[in-house]
Structure formats: C-alpha cells, structure tokens
Short mmCIF file of C-alpha atoms in Angstrom, two decimals:
data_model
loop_
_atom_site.label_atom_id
_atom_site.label_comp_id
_atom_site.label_asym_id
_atom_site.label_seq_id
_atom_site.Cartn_x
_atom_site.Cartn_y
_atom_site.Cartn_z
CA UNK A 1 -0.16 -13.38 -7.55
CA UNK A 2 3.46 -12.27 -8.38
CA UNK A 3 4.73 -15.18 -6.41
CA UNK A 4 2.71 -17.66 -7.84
CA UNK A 5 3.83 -16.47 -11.08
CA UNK A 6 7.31 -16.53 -10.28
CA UNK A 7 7.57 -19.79 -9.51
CA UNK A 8 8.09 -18.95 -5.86
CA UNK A 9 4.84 -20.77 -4.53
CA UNK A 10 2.30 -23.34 -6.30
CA UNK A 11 -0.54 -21.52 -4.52
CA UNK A 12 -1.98 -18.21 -2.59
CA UNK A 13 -4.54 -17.18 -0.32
CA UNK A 14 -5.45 -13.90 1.58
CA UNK A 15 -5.80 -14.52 5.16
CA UNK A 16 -7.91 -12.19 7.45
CA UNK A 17 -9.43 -11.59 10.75
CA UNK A 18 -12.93 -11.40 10.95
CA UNK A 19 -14.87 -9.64 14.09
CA UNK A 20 -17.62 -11.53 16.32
CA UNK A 21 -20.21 -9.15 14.69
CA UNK A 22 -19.81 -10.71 11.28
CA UNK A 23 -21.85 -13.12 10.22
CA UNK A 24 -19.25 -15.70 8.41
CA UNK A 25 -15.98 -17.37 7.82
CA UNK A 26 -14.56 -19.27 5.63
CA UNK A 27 -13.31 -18.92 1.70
CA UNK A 28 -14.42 -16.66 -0.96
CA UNK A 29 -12.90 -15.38 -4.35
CA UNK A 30 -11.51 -12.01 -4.56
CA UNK A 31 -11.00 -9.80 -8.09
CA UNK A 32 -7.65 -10.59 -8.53
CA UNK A 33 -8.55 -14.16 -8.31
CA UNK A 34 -6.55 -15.03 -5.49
CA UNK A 35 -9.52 -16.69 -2.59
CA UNK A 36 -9.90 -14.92 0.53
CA UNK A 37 -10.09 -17.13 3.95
CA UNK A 38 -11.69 -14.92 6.59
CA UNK A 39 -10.91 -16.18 10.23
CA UNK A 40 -12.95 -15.21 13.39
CA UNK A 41 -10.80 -13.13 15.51
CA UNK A 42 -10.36 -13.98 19.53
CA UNK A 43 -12.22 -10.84 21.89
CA UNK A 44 -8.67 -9.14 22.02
CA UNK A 45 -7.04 -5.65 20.88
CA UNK A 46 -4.51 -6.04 17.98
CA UNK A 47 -2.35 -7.66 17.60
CA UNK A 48 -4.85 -9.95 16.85
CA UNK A 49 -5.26 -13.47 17.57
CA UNK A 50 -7.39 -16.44 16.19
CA UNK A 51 -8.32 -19.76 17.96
CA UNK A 52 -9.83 -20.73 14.35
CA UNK A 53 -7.01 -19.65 12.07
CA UNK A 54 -4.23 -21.72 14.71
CA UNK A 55 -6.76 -24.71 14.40
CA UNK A 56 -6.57 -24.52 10.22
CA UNK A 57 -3.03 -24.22 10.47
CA UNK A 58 -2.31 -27.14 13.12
CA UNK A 59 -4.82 -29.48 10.44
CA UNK A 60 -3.96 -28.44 7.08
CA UNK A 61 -0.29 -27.21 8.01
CA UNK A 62 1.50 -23.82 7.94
CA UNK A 63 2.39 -21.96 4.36
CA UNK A 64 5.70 -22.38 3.12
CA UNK A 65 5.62 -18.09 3.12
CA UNK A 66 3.40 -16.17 5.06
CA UNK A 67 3.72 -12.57 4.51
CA UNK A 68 2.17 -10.69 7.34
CA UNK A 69 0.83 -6.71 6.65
CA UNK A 70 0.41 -4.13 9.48
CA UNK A 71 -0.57 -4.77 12.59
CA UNK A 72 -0.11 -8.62 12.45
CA UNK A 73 -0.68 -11.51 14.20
CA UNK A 74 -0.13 -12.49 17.88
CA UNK A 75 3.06 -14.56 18.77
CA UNK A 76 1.18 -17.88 19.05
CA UNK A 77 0.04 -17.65 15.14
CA UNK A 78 3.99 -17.24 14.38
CA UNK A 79 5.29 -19.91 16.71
CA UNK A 80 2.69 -22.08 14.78
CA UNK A 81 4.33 -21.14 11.46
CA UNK A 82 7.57 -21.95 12.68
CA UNK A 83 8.73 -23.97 9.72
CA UNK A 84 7.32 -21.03 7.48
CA UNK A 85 9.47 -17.75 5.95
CA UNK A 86 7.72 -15.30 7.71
CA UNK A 87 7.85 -11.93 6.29
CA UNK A 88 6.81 -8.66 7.58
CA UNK A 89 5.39 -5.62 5.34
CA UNK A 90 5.89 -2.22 6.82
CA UNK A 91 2.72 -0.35 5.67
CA UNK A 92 2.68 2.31 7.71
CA UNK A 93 5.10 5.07 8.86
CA UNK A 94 6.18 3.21 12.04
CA UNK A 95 8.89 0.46 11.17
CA UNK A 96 7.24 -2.51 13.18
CA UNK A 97 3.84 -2.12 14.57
CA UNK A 98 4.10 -4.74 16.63
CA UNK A 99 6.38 -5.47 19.97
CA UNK A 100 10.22 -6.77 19.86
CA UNK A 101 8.62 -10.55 21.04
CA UNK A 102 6.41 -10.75 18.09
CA UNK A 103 9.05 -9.44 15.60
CA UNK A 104 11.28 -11.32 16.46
CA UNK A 105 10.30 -14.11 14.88
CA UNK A 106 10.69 -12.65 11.48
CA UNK A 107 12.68 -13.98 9.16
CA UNK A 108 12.51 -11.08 6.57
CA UNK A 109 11.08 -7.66 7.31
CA UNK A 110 10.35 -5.26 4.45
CA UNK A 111 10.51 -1.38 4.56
CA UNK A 112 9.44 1.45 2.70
CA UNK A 113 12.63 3.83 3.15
CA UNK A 114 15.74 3.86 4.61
CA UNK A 115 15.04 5.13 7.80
CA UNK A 116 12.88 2.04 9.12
CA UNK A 117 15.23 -0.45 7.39
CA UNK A 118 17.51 1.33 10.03
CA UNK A 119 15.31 1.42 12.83
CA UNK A 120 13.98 -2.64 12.04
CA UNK A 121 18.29 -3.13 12.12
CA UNK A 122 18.45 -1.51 15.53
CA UNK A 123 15.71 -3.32 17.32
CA UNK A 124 16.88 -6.74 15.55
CA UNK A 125 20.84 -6.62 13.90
CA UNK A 126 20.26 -9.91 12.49
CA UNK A 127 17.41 -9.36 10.69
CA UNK A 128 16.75 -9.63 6.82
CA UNK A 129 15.55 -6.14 5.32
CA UNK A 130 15.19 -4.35 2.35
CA UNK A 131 13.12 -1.68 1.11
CA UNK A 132 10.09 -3.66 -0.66
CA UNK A 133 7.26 -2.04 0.06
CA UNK A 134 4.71 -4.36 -0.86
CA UNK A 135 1.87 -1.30 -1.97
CA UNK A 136 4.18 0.28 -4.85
CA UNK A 137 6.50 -2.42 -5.57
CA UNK A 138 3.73 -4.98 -6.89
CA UNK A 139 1.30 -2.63 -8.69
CA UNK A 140 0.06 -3.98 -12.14
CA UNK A 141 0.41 -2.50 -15.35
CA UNK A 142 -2.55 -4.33 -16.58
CA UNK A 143 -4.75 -2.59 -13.53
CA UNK A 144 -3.20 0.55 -14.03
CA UNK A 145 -2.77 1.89 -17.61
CA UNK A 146 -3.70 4.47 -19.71
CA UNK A 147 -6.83 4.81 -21.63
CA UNK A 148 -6.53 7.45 -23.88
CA UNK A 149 -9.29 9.45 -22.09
CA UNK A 150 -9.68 13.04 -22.30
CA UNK A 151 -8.70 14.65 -18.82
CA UNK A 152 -11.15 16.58 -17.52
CA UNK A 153 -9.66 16.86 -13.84
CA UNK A 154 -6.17 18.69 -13.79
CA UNK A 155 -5.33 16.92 -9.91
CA UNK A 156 -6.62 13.71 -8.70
CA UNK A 157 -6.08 12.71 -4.81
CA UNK A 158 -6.91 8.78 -4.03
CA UNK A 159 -7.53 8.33 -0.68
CA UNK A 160 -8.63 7.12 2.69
CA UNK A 161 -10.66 10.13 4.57
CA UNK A 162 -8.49 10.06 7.71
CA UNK A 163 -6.24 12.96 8.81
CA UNK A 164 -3.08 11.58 8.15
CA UNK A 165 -3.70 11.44 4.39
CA UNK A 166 -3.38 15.25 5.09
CA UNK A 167 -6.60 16.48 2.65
CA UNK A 168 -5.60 19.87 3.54
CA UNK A 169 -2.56 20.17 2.00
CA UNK A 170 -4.53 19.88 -0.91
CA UNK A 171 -7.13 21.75 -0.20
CA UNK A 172 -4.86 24.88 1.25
CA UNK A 173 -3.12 24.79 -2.38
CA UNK A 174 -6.38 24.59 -4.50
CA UNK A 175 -7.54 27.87 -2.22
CA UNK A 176 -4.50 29.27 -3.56
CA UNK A 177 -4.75 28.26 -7.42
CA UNK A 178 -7.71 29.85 -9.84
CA UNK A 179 -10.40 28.30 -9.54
CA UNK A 180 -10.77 26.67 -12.95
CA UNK A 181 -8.02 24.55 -11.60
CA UNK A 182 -10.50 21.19 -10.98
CA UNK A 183 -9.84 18.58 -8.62
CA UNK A 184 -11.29 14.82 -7.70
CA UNK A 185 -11.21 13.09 -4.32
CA UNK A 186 -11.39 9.35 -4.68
CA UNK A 187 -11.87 7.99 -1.19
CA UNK A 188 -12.51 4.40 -0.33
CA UNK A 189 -13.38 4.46 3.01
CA UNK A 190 -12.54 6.95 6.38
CA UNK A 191 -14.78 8.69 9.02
CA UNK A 192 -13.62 11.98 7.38
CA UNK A 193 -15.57 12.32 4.31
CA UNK A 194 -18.24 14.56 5.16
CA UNK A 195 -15.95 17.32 6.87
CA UNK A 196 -13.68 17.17 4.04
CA UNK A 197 -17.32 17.99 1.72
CA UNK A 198 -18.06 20.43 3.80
CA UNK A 199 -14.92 22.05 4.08
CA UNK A 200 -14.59 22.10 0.40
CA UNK A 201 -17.58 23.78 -0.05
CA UNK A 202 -17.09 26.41 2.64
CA UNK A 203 -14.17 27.43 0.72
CA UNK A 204 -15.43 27.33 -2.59
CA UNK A 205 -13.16 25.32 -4.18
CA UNK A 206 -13.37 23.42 -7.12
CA UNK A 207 -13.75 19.38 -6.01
CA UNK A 208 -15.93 16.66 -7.05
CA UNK A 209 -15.87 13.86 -4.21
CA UNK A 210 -16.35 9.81 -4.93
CA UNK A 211 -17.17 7.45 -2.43
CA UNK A 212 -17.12 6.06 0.23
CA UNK A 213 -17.74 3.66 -0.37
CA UNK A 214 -14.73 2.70 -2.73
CA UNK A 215 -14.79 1.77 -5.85
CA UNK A 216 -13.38 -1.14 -8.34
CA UNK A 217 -9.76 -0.99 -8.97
CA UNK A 218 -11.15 -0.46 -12.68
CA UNK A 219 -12.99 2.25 -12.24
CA UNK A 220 -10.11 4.43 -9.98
CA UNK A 221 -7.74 3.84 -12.99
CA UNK A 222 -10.57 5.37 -15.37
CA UNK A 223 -10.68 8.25 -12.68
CA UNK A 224 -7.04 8.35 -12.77
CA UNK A 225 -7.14 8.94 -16.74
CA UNK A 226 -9.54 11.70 -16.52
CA UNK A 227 -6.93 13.36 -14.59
CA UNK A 228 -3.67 15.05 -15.47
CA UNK A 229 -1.47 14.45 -12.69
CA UNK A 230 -1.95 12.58 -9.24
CA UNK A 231 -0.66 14.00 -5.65
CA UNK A 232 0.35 12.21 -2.32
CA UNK A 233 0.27 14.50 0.84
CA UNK A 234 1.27 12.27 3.33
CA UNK A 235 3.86 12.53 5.82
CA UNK A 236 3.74 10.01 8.15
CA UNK A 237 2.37 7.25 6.01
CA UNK A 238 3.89 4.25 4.55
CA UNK A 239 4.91 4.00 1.36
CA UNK A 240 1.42 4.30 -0.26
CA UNK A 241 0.94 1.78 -3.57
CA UNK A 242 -0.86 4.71 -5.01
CA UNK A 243 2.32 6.26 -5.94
CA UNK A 244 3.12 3.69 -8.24
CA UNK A 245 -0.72 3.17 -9.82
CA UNK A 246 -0.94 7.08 -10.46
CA UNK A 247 2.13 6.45 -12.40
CA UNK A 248 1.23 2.99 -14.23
CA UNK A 249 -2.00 4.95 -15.58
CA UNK A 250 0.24 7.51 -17.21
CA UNK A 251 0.18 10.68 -14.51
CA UNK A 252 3.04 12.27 -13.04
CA UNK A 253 3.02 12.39 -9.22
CA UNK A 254 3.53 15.30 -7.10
CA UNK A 255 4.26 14.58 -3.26
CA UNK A 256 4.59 16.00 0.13
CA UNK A 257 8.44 16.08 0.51
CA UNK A 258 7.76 15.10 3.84
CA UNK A 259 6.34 11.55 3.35
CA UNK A 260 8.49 9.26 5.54
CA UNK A 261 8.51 6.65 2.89
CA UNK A 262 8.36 6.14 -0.67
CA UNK A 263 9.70 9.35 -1.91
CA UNK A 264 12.50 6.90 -3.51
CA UNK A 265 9.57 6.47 -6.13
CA UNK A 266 9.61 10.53 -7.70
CA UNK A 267 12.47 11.40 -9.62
CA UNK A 268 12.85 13.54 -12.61
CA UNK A 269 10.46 10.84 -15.25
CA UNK A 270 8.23 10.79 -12.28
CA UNK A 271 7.04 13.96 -10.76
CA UNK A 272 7.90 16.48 -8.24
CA UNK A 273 8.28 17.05 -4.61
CA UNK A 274 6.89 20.33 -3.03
CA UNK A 275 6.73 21.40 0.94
CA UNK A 276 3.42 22.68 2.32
CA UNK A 277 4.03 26.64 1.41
CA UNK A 278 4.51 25.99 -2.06
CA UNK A 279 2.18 22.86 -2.77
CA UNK A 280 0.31 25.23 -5.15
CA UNK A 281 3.17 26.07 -6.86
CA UNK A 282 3.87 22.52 -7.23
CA UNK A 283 0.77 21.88 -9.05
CA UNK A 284 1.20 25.08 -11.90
CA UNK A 285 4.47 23.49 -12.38
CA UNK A 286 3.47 20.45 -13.58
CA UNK A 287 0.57 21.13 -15.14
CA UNK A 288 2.30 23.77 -17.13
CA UNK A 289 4.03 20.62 -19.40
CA UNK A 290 2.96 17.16 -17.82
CA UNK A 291 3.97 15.88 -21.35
CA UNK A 292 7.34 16.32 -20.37
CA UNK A 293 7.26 13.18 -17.49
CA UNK A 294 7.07 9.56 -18.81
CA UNK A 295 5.88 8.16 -15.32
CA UNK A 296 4.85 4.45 -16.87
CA UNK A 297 7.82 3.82 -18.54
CA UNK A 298 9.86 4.74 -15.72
CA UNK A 299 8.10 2.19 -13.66
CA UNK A 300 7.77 -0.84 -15.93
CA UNK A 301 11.59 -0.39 -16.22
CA UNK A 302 12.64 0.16 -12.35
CA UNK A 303 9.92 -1.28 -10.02
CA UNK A 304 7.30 -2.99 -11.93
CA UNK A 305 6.25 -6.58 -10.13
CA UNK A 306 8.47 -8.51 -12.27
CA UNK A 307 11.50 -6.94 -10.78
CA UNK A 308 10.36 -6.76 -7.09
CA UNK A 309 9.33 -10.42 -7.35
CA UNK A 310 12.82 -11.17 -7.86
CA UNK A 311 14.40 -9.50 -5.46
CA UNK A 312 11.65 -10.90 -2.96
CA UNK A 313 13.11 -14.01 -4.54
CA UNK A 314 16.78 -13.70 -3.19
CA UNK A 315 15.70 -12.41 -0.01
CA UNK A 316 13.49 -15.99 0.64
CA UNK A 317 16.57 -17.46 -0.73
CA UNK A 318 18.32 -15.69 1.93
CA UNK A 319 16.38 -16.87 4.47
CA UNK A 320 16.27 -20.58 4.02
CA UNK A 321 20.00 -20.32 3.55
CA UNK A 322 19.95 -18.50 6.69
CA UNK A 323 17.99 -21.24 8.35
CA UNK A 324 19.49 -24.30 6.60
CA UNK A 325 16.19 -24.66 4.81
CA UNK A 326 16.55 -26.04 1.65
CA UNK A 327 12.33 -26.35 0.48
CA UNK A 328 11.17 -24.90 -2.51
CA UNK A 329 8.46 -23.83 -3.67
CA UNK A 330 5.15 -24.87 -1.81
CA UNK A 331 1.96 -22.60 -0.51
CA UNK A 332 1.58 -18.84 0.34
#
C-alpha cells in the first residue's frame, strides 16, 4: 500500500503458497484492500516452490518489484523474475533464511539491525542493504492510534504462542510484581496457548488471555488502548512490527535488551530496555510516569511509512541504476 501510494508501483498484490490440503486458489480481497493471490505449493519443504505461481508469471509477466518475506521462494520463481527488483525482508533473527544460490539473486536485501546487514554483506559484498524492516517500518497511524480509552490493563504482550516470543519473561516478572499489577496476552495463533493458560494459572498471576484465534487489526489496537504500556521479550526474533503499533496507539514499549533486532526502535520518547533479572523492575518503572514518553510522536516523526517508503525509494533507485534499468513505475 505504501508503494502504491508513493508512486513507486501502479498496483499490488499479496502472493502466497497454498498447501495440497486446501481447498482453493486464486484471488481474494484482504482488509487493507490490497487482493490476495493464493498459489498451490509443489509437495516440497521450504523453500517453497509453485508450478502454478511460475505458470501466472510466464503468462501475465513478472512484477516490476517483488518483495519476498521469510522463508521465500525457490530459485526457479527468482530466475523467472529476472527482469524484476527483487527484494528480500529479513523477518526473523537469522539474516537470510534461505541458501547463498537463492540469495543471490537479490537485488536488495533488507535487515532489521546492524548485525545481519553485516552478516547479508559477508555472504554477498555486493549486495544492496539497509535496515528496513518491513514489520515496524510500515505500520499505520490510522491502524494504530489512540482512542482515548480508559486503561484497565497496566502491560499488554501481543503475540504468537511459540517459545521464542519468550512468555516467560513476562510471566517470571508479573510473579515478581503485586498482584494488582494486570496483564493481557493477545495471541494470534501458536501451539503454545494452553500451557501458557495453564501456567498462568498455576502461578496465580494476574492475566486475561485472547485468542487464538487472532483478532482484527482493529480490535488489537482497542486492546492496546486499554493498556498502559506494551512489552517485547524476544531475543532471537526479527524486528517485530509490534514495536512500532504499541507505539502508534500511544504506549511506551519496554523490551528484552536482548532482542537481536529492532532495539534501534526504544529510545528515551519510546520506552525502556530491561535484562531478564530486572524485567519487573522494568515494568514499576514505567508505569510509575508513562505520561512522561510520547511514543506516537516519536514515530510519526522518525519511522512512520511515509519516511521508510522513501528510503525504499532510493534503494529501488539504486538498484536499477545498479542494473542499467531505467523502468519506472509498473506492478508489485
């Protein structure tokens, strides 16, 4: 959506892979009223490969961008998109997820810290990188914002049930806080949930659980504004978007200090940083003046989408300069 806004494509779709136990592919409209084309994955292990998605692209043609998330697509899908600026998204804690003779064919790769930009360098010198994290870069102030709600949670924690969102970091400082300190879980999705219910329980604290399922991206920002201040506990993650959406709803942010990428995010307007042993006293902190932050401000003015669009901008320029390319504009 930023991209089409920015002038930087006429057009945008969502690509994805589905498995042979679903029942369809094809187009559908998503919420944020970019469509979703679903393609039926080839019997393989990631990364993943699609006879029907090649086919679409060898008929219709390749995007002039395609911006690839995760664990990506298998060489043959690139080689197809040759004529394409293909761009890579770190979203998780290792740099490239997918072998040196997939990733090389990258023309831009973007990070979430310094550390992968460095490793993404080392495995491929001539590469174009920056630190873009798509997740926290592109949030929306119009998805996230405040409502003028009356808190009722002092800590709010969105996300996935799976152990290396690290749910006992939180959980370890809450058994260490009073009890009237109250918390809410917001997962989406993870195979996690039910141990982290029970293990709530068992220690008495003081958590309300949502989902999974997930819910609307309208309904976690009116969770986040029942909340005073959001944490991240995280260490080897990518840099999670949440950081940013806590933030664009008005809440302060406290993190693990040993998240591998998007500490760059917390700074004094933001939030805090706290190790394990003194998560709790982390939390007191903050909620002792949370008035004091200005967390939405700070990221209109620094890393808001209009800003990260245009530095995603220079860095396509970049690349067709690189390449002698001299399109504009086109399909994403």
């Amino acid at each position: 959506m930023a991209v089409v806004a920015a002038g930087l494509a006429d057009v945008a779709e969502v690509w994805s892979f589905s498995g042979r136990d679903l029942d369809w592919t094809g187009v559908r409209p998503m919420p944020s009223s970019v469509p979703e084309r679903r393609f039926r994955a080839d019997p393989q292990p990631s990364p993943y490969r699609s006879a029907a998605m090649l086919s679409h692209i060898r008929q219709f043609g390749a995007p002039d961008i395609l911006c690839v998330l995760g664990l990506a697509v298998e060489e043959d899908i690139l080689l197809a998109c040759a004529r394409s600026i293909r761009i890579y998204n770190s979203i998780d804690a290792p740099a490239l997820r997918v072998p040196d003779r997939i990733s090389r064919h990258f023309d831009i790769v973007l990070t979430g810290s310094a550390a992968q930009s460095a490793e993404v360098l080392r495995c491929h010198p001539d590469m174009i990188v920056d630190i873009l994290p798509i997740g926290p870069e592109f949030a929306s102030p119009l998805t996230f914002r405040p409502l003028n709600l009356t808190p009722i949670y002092d800590v709010i924690y969105v996300a996935a049930a799976q152990p290396y969102k690290r749910h006992g970091m939180l959980f370890d400082a809450l058994d260490r806080l009073p009890r009237q300190i109250r918390a809410l879980c917001v997962i989406g999705y993870g195979e996690m949930a039910e141990t982290l219910r029970q293990d709530a329980t068992a220690r008495g604290l003081n958590i309300d659980f949502i989902g999974p399922p997930g819910v609307s991206h309208d309904a976690v920002n009116t969770l986040m504004n029942l909340a005073r201040m959001g944490v991240v506990c995280g260490v080897d993650d990518g840099a999670p978007a949440i950081l940013t959406e806590y933030m664009l709803a008005g809440l302060p942010v406290l993190a693990n200090a040993g998240l591998c990428c998007g500490l760059q995010y917390i700074c004094d307007q933001t939030g805090r940083t706290s190790t394990e042993a003194d998560f709790h006293q982390g939390i007191l902190d903050m909620l002792a003046d949370v008035s004091r932050f200005s967390p939405r401000e700070t990221v209109i003015a620094n890393w808001a989408w209009p800003h990260s669009v245009q530095r995603l901008a220079g860095l396509i320029q970049h690349a067709r300069a690189k390449r002698g390319d001299a399109q504009n504009g086109g399909a994403l």
